[in-house]
Short mmCIF file of C-alpha atoms and ligand atoms in Angstrom, two decimals:
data_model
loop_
_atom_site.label_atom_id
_atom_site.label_comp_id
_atom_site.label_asym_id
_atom_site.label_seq_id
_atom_site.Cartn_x
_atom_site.Cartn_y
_atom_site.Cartn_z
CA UNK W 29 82.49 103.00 100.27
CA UNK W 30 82.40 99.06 101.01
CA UNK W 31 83.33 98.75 104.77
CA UNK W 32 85.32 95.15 103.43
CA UNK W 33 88.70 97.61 102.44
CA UNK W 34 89.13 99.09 105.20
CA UNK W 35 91.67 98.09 108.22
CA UNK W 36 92.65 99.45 111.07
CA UNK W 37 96.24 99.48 112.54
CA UNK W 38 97.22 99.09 116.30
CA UNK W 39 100.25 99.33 118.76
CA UNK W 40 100.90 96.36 121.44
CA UNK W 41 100.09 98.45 124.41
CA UNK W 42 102.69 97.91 127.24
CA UNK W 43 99.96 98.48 130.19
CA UNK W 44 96.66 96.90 131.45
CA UNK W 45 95.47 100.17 131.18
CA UNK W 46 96.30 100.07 127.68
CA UNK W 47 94.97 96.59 126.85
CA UNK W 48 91.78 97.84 128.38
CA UNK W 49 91.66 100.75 126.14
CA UNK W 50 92.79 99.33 123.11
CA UNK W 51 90.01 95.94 123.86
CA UNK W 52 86.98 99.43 123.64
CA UNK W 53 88.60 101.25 120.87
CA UNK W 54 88.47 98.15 118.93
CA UNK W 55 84.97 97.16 119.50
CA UNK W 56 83.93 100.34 118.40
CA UNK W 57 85.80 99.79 115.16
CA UNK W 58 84.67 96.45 114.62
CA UNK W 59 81.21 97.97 114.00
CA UNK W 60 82.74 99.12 111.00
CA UNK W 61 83.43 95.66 109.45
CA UNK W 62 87.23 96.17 108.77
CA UNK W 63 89.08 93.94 106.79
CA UNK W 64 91.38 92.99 108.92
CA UNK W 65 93.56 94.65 112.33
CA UNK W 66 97.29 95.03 112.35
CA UNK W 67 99.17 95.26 115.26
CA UNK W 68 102.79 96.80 114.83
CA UNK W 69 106.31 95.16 115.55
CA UNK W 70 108.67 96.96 118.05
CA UNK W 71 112.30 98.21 116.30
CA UNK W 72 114.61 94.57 116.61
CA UNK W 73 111.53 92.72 117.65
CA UNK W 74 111.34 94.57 121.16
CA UNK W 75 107.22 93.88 121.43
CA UNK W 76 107.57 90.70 119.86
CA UNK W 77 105.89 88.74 122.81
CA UNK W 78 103.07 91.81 122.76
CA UNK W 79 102.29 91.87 119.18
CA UNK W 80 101.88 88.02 119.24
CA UNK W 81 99.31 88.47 122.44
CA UNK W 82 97.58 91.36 120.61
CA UNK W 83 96.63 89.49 117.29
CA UNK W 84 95.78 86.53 119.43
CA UNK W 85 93.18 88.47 121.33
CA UNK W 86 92.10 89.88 118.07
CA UNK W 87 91.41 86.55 116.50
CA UNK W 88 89.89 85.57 119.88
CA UNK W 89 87.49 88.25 118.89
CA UNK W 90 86.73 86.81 115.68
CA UNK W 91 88.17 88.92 113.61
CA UNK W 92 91.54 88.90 111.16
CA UNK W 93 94.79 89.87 112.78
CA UNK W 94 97.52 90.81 110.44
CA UNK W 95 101.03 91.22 112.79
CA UNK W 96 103.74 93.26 111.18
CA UNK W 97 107.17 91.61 111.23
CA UNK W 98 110.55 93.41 110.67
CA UNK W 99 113.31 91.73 109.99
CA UNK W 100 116.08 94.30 110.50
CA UNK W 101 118.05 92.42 113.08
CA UNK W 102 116.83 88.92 112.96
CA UNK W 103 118.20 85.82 111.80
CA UNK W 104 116.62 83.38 109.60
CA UNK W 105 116.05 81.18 112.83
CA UNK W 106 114.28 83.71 114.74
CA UNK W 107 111.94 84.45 111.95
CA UNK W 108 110.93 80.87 111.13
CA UNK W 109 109.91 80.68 114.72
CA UNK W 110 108.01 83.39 114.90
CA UNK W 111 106.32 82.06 111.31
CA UNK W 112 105.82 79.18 113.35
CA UNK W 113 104.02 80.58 116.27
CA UNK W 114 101.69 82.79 113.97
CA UNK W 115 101.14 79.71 111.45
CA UNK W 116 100.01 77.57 114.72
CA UNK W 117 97.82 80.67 116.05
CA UNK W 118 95.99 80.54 112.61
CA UNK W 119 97.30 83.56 111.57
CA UNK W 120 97.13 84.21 107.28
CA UNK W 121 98.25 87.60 106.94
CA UNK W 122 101.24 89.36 107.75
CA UNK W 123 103.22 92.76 107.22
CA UNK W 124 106.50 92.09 106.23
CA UNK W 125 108.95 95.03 106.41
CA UNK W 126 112.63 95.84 106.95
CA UNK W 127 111.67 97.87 110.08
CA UNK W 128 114.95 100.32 111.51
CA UNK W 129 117.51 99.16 113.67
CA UNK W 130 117.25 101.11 117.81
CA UNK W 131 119.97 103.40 118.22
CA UNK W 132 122.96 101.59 119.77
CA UNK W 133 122.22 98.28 117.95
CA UNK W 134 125.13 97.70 115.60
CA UNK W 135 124.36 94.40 113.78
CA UNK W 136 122.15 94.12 110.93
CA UNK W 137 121.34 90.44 111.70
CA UNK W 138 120.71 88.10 108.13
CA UNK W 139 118.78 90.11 106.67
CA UNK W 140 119.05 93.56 104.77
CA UNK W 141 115.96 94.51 103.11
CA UNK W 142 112.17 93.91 103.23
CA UNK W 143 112.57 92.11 99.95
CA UNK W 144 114.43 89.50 101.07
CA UNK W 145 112.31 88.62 104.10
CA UNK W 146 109.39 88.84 101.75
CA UNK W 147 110.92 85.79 99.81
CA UNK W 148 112.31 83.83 102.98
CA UNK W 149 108.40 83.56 104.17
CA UNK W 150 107.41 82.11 100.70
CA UNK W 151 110.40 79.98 101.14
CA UNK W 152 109.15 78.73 104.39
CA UNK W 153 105.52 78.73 104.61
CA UNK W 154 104.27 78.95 100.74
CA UNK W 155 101.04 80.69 100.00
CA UNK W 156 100.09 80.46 103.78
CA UNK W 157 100.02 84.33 104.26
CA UNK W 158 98.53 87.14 102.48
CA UNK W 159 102.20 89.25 102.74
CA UNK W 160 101.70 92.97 102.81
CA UNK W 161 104.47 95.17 102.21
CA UNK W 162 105.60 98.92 102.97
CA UNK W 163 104.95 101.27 100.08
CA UNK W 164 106.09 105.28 99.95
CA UNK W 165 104.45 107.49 97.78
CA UNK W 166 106.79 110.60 99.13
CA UNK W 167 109.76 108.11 99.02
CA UNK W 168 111.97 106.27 101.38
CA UNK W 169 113.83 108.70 103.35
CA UNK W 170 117.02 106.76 102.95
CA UNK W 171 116.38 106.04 99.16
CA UNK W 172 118.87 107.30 96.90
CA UNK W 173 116.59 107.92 94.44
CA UNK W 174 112.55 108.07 94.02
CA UNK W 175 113.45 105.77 90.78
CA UNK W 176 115.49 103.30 92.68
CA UNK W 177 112.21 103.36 95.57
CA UNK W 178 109.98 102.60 93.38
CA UNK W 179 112.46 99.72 91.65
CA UNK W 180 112.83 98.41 95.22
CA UNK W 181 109.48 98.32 96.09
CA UNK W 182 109.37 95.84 92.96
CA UNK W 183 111.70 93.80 94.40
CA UNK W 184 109.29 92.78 97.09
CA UNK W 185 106.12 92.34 94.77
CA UNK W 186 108.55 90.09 92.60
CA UNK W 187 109.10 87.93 95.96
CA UNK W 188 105.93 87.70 96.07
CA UNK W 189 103.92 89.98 98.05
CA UNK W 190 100.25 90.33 97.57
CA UNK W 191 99.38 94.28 98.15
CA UNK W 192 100.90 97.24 100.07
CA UNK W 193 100.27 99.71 102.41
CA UNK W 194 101.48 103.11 101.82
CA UNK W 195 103.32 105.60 104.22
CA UNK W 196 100.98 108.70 105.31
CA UNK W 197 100.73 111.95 103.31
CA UNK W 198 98.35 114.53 103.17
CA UNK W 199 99.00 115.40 99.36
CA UNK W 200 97.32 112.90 97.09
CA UNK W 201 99.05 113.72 93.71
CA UNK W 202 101.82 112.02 95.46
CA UNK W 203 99.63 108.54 96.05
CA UNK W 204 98.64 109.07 92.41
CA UNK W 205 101.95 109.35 90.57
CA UNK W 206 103.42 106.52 92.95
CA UNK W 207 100.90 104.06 91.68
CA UNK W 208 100.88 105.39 88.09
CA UNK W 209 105.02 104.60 88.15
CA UNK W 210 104.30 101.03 89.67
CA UNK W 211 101.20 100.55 86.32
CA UNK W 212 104.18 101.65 84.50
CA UNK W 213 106.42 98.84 85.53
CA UNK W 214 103.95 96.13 85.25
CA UNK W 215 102.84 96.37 89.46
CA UNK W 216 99.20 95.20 89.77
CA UNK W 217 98.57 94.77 93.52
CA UNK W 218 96.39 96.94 95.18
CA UNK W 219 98.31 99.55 96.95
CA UNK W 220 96.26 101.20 99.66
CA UNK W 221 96.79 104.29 100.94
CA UNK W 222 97.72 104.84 104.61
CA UNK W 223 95.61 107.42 106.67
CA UNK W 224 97.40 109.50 109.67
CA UNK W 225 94.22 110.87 111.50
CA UNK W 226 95.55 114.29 112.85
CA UNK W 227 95.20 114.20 116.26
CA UNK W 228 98.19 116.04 118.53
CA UNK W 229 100.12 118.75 115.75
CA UNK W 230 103.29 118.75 118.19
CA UNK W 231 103.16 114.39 117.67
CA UNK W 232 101.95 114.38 113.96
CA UNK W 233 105.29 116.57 113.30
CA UNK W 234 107.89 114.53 115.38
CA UNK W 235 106.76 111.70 113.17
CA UNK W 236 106.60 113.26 109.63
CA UNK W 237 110.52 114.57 110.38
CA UNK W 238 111.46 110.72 110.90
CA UNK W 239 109.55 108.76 108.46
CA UNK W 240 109.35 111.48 105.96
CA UNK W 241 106.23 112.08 105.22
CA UNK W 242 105.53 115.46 104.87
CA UNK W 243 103.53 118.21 106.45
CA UNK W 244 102.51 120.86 103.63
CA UNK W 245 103.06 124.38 104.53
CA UNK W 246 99.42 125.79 104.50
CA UNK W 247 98.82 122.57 106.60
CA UNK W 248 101.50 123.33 109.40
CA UNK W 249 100.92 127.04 109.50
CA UNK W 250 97.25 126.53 109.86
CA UNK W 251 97.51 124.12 112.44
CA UNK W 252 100.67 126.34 114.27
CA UNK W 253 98.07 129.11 114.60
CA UNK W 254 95.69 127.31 116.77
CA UNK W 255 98.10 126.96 119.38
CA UNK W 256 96.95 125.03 122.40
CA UNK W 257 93.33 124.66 121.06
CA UNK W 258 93.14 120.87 120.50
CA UNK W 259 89.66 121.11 119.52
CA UNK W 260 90.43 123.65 116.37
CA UNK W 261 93.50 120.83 115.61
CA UNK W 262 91.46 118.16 115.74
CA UNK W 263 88.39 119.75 113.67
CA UNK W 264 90.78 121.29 110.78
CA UNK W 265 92.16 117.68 110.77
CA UNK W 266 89.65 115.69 110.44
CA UNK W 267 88.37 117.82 107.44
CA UNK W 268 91.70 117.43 105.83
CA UNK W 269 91.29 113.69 106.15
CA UNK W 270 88.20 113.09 105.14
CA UNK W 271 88.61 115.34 102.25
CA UNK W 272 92.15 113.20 101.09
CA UNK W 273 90.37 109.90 101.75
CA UNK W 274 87.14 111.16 99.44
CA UNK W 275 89.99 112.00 96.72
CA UNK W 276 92.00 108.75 96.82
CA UNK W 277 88.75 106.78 96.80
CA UNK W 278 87.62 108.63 94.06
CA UNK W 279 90.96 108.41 92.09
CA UNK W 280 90.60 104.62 91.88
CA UNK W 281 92.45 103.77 95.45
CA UNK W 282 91.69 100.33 96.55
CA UNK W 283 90.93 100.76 100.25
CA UNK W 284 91.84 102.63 103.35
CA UNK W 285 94.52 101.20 105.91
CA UNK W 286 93.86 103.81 109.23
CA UNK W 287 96.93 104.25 111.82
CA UNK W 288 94.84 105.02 114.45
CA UNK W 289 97.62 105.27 117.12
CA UNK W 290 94.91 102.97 119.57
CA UNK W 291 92.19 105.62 119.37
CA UNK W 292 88.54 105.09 117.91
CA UNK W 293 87.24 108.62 117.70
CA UNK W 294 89.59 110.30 114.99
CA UNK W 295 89.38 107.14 112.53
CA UNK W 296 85.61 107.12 113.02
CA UNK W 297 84.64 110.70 112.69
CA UNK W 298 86.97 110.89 108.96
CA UNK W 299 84.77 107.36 107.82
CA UNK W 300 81.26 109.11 108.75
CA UNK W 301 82.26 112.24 107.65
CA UNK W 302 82.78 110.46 103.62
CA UNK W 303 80.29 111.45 101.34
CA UNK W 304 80.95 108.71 98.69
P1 LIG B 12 112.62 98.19 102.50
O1 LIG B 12 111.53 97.93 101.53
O2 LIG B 12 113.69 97.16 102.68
O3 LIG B 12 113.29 99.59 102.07
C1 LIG B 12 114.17 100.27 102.95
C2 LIG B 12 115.11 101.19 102.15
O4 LIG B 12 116.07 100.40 101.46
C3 LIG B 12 114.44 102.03 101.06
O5 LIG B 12 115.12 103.25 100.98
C4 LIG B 12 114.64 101.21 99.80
O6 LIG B 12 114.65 102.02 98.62
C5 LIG B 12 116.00 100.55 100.04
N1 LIG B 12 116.08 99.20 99.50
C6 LIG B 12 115.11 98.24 99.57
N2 LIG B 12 115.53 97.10 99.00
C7 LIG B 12 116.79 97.32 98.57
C8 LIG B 12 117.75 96.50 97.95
N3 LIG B 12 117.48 95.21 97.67
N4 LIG B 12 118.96 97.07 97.64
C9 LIG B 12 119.24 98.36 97.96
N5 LIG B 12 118.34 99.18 98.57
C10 LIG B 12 117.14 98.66 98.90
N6 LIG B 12 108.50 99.80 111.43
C11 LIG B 12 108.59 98.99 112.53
O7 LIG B 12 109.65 98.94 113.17
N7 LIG B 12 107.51 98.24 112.94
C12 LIG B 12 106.33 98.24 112.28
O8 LIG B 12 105.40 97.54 112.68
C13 LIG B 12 106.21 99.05 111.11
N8 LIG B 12 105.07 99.07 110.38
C14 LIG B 12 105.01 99.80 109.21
C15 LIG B 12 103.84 99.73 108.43
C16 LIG B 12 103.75 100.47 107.25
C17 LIG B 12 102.49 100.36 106.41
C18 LIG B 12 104.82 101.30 106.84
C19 LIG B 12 104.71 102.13 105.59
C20 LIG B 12 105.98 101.38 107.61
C21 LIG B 12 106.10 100.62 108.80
N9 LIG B 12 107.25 100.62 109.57
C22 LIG B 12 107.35 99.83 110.71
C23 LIG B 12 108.39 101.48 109.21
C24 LIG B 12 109.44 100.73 108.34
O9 LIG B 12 109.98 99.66 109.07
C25 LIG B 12 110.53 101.72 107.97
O10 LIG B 12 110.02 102.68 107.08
C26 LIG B 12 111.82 101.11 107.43
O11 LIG B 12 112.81 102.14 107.38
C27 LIG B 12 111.71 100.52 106.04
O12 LIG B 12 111.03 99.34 106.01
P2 LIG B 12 110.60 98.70 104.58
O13 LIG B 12 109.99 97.40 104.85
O14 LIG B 12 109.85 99.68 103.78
O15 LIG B 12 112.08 98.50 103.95
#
């Protein structure tokens, strides 16, 4: 595959450890020409100070940075700064999403839905950023339907985002159908799947039963029966990966978006192992 479609997404670590980690895993990725690196946006803008320092470092390295910015939370006046700051730092892509409210917070702020923020930042900054929105081939666990998802995820390509990024999954009929339903209602952006190297079962499961995104049976009971051997985990997964990512790339996907959780080895084992 063309290295140019493939990008690589980060947490702001909260250590120096984990700025020194993140600073190797990186380089090792760069080798691989990504598109661009995203850096993630803490629930109610909790990292917003250490997403802005990550991306900066990243463009100090001379490559594209691409923050993700929930709105969830925010009011219009926080969000123009933060446009602001990422405008001045040269930034030209962004993730826009809704993000979820912490536990405990009770306001919803001035805005409700990603769609909405979507069209505040073309109000505000034009065709400055290359927006990238949340896509979910298995469906919006709060949805109330996969027919209303799919008509909401509209709303933000009508507001004018440029391309998505999917949720993880590990069945790609699901990626498939999603994308034929979006062809169906006149969607053209590229919507790239989003890869969950498997890495730690006991973490891969904790976040499928909050986001949704689901584990299939064979899957889980395979990886149940190695137990504590992280080794037999981590070879069964990569296979599974690599395997998904030859079939989506095959079936017409666009690219690859990785969530590599701040780790080189998992993402880069699944890209050499591709036979296309
Ligand atoms: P929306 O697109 O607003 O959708 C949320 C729900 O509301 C859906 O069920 C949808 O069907 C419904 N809906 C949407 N619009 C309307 C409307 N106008 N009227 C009625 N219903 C509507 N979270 C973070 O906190 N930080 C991150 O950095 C982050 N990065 C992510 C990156 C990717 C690629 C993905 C897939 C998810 C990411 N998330 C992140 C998680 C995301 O914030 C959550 O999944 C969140 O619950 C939804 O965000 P969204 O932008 O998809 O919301």
């Amino acid at each position: 595959m063309s290295n140019s479609h493939i990008s690589f997404e980060f947490f702001p670590p909260q250590t120096n450890e984990g700025v020194e980690k993140l600073t190797i895993a990186r380089a090792k990725l760069a080798a691989l020409n990504p598109e661009f690196f995203s850096v993630t946006f803490g629930a109610g803008g909790s990292t917003r100070d250490r997403t802005l320092e990550t991306v900066t470092q990243i463009k100090a390295e001379g490559f594209d940075a691409a923050p993700h910015l929930s709105c969830v939370g925010s009011t219009r006046e926080n969000i123009r700064a933060i446009l602001k700051t990422y405008q001045d730092a040269g930034i030209h892509r962004i993730v826009a999403l809704r993000g979820d409210l912490p536990s405990g917070m009770a306001t919803a702020g001035e805005f409700q839905y990603a769609n909405e923020l979507v069209e505040f930042i073309r109000t505000e900054t034009g065709d400055h950023f290359h927006l990238e929105v949340a896509a979910y081939p298995e469906f919006h666990p709060q949805a109330r339907s996969a027919r209303d998802d799919i008509l909401n995820f509209k709303r933000k390509i009508d507001a004018g985002a440029n391309s998505a990024i999917t949720q993880y999954f590990y069945n790609a009929d699901s990626y498939f159908h999603f994308v034929d339903e979006c062809h169906k209602l006149g969607i053209t952006v590229p919507i790239v799947p989003g890869i969950m190297p498997v890495v730690r079962f006991s973490q891969l499961a904790r976040f499928s039963d909050t986001c949704g995104a689901e584990i299939p049976r064979w899957m889980r009971k395979t990886m149940e029966g190695f137990g504590d051997d992280s080794e037999s985990v981590q070879a069964f997964g990569r296979d599974v990966a690599t395997r998904l990512c030859e079939k989506l790339l095959a079936g017409g996907a666009p690219g690859l978006h990785f969530y590599t959780l701040n780790q080189s080895a998992p993402c880069i084992g699944i890209i050499e192992g591709l036979s296309l």
